Coordinates of C-alpha atoms in Angstrom, one line a residue:
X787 CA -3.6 -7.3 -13.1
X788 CA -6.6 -6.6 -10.4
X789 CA -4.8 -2.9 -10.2
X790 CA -5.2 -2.7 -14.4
X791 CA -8.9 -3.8 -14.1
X792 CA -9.8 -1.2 -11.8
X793 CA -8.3 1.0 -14.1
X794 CA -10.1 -0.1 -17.2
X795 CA -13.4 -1.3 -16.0
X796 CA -16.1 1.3 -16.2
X797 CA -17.8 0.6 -13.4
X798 CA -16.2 0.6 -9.6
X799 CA -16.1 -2.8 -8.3
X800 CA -17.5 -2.6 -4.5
X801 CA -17.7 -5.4 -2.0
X802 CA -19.1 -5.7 1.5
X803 CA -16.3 -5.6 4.2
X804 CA -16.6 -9.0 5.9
X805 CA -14.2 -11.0 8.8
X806 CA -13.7 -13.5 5.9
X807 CA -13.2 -11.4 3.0
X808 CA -10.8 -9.5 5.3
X809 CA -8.6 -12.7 6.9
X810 CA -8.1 -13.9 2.8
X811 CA -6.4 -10.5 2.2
X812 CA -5.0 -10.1 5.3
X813 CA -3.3 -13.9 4.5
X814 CA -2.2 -13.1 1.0
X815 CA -0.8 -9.3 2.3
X816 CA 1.2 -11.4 5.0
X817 CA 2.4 -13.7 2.5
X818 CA 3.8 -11.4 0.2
X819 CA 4.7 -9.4 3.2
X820 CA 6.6 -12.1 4.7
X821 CA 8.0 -13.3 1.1
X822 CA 8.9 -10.2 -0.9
X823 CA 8.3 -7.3 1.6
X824 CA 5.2 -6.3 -0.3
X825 CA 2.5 -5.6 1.3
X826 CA 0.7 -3.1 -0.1
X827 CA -1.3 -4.4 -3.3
X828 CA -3.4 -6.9 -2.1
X829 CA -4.6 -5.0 1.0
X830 CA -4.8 -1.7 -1.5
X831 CA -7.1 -3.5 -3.5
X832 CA -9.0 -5.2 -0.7
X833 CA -9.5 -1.4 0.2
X834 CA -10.1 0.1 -2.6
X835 CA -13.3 -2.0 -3.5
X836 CA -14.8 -2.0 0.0
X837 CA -18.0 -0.1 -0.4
X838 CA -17.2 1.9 2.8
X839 CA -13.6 3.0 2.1
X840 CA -13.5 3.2 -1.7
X841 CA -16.5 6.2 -1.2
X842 CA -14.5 8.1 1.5
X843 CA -10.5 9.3 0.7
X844 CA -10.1 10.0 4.3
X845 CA -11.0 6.5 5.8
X846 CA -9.1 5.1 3.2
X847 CA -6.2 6.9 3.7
X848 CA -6.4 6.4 7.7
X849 CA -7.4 3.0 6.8
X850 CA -4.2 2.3 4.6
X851 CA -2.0 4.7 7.1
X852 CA -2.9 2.6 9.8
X853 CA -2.7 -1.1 8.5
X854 CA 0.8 -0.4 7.2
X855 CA 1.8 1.1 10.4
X856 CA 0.8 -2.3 12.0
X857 CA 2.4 -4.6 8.9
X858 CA 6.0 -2.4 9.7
X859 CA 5.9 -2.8 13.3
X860 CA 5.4 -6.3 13.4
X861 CA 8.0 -6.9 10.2
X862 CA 10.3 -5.1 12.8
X863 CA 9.7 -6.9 15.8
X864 CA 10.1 -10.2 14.2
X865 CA 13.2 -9.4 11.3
X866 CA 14.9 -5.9 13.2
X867 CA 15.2 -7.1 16.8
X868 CA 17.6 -10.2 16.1
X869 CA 20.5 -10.4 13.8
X870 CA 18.6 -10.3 10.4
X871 CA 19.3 -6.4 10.2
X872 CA 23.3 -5.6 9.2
X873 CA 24.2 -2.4 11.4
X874 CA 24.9 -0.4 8.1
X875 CA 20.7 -0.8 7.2
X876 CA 20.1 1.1 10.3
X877 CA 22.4 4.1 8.7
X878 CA 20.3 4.0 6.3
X879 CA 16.8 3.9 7.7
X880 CA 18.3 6.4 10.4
X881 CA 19.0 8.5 6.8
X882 CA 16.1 7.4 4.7
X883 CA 13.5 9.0 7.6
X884 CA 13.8 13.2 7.4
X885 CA 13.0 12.2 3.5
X886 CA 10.3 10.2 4.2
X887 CA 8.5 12.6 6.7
X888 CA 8.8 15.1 4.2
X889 CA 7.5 13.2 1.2
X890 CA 4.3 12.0 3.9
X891 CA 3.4 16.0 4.8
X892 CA 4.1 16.7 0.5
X893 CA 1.4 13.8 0.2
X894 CA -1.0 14.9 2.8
X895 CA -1.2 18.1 1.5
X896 CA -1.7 17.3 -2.0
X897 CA -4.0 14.5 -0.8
X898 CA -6.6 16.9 0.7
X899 CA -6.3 18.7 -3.0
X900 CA -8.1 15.3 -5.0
X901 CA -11.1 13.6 -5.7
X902 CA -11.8 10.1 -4.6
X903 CA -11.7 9.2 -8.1
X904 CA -8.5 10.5 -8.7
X905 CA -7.0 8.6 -5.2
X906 CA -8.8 5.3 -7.1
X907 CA -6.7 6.4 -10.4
X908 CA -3.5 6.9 -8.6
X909 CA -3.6 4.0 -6.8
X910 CA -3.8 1.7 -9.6
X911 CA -1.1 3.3 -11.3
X912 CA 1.1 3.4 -8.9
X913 CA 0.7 -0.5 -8.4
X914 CA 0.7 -1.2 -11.9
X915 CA 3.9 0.7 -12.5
X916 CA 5.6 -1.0 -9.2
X917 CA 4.1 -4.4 -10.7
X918 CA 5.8 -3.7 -14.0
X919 CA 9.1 -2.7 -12.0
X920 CA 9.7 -5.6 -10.4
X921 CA 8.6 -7.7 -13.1
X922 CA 10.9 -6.5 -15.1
X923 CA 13.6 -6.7 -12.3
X924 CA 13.1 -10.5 -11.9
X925 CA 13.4 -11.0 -15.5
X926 CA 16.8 -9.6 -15.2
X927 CA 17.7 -11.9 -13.3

């Protein structure tokens, strides 16, 4: 919904960065983090609309690269290091990773080709198409 305002809304909605606007939507990240293993919406919107990330591409980018990097560790530490991971998911990851790497240097480079307005656009859209994905999915259900 936020994702589809963004979108729509004519005007860029910009907040300051604050300790408690920060601890909300680092709550509600962890608790979709913890409960659905999505974390990126809520802290992409928290980003997004933060006057002194949603101006610059490249702190946002570093800013998302980097708070993801932390939400995967620590999702490892506390699910992969005990017996919540079945050893075939590790083929997988062990797989999944030359694809990934690739698809991260494909992004950087057409990253340093866009506007911040167009990083804005395609943020929303990716989130509203993942929103509509797994709403979908969960209807099936």
């Amino acid at each position: 919904g936020m994702a589809l305002f963004n979108l729509l809304w004519k005007r860029p909605i910009r907040m300051r960065a604050t300790t408690a606007k920060g601890a909300v939507f680092g709550i509600i990240t962890g608790f979709f983090s913890g409960t659905s293993s999505i974390a990126g919406p809520p802290m992409a919107m928290y980003y997004l609309n933060t006057a002194s990330l949603a101006e610059d591409k490249d702190s946002y980018y570093a800013t998302s690269i980097i708070t993801f990097l932390l939400i995967s560790t620590s999702q490892f530490l506390l699910t992969g290091t005990g017996e919540g991971v079945p050893k075939e998911t590790w083929e997988y990851i062990l797989i999944s990773l030359m694809p990934t790497l690739f698809g991260i240097w494909v992004g950087q480079k057409l990253f340093s080709k866009v506007n911040t307005q167009m990083v804005r656009t395609l943020a929303c859209l990716v989130m509203i198409l993942a929103g509509g994905a797994l709403a979908i999915m969960n209807l099936e259900r």
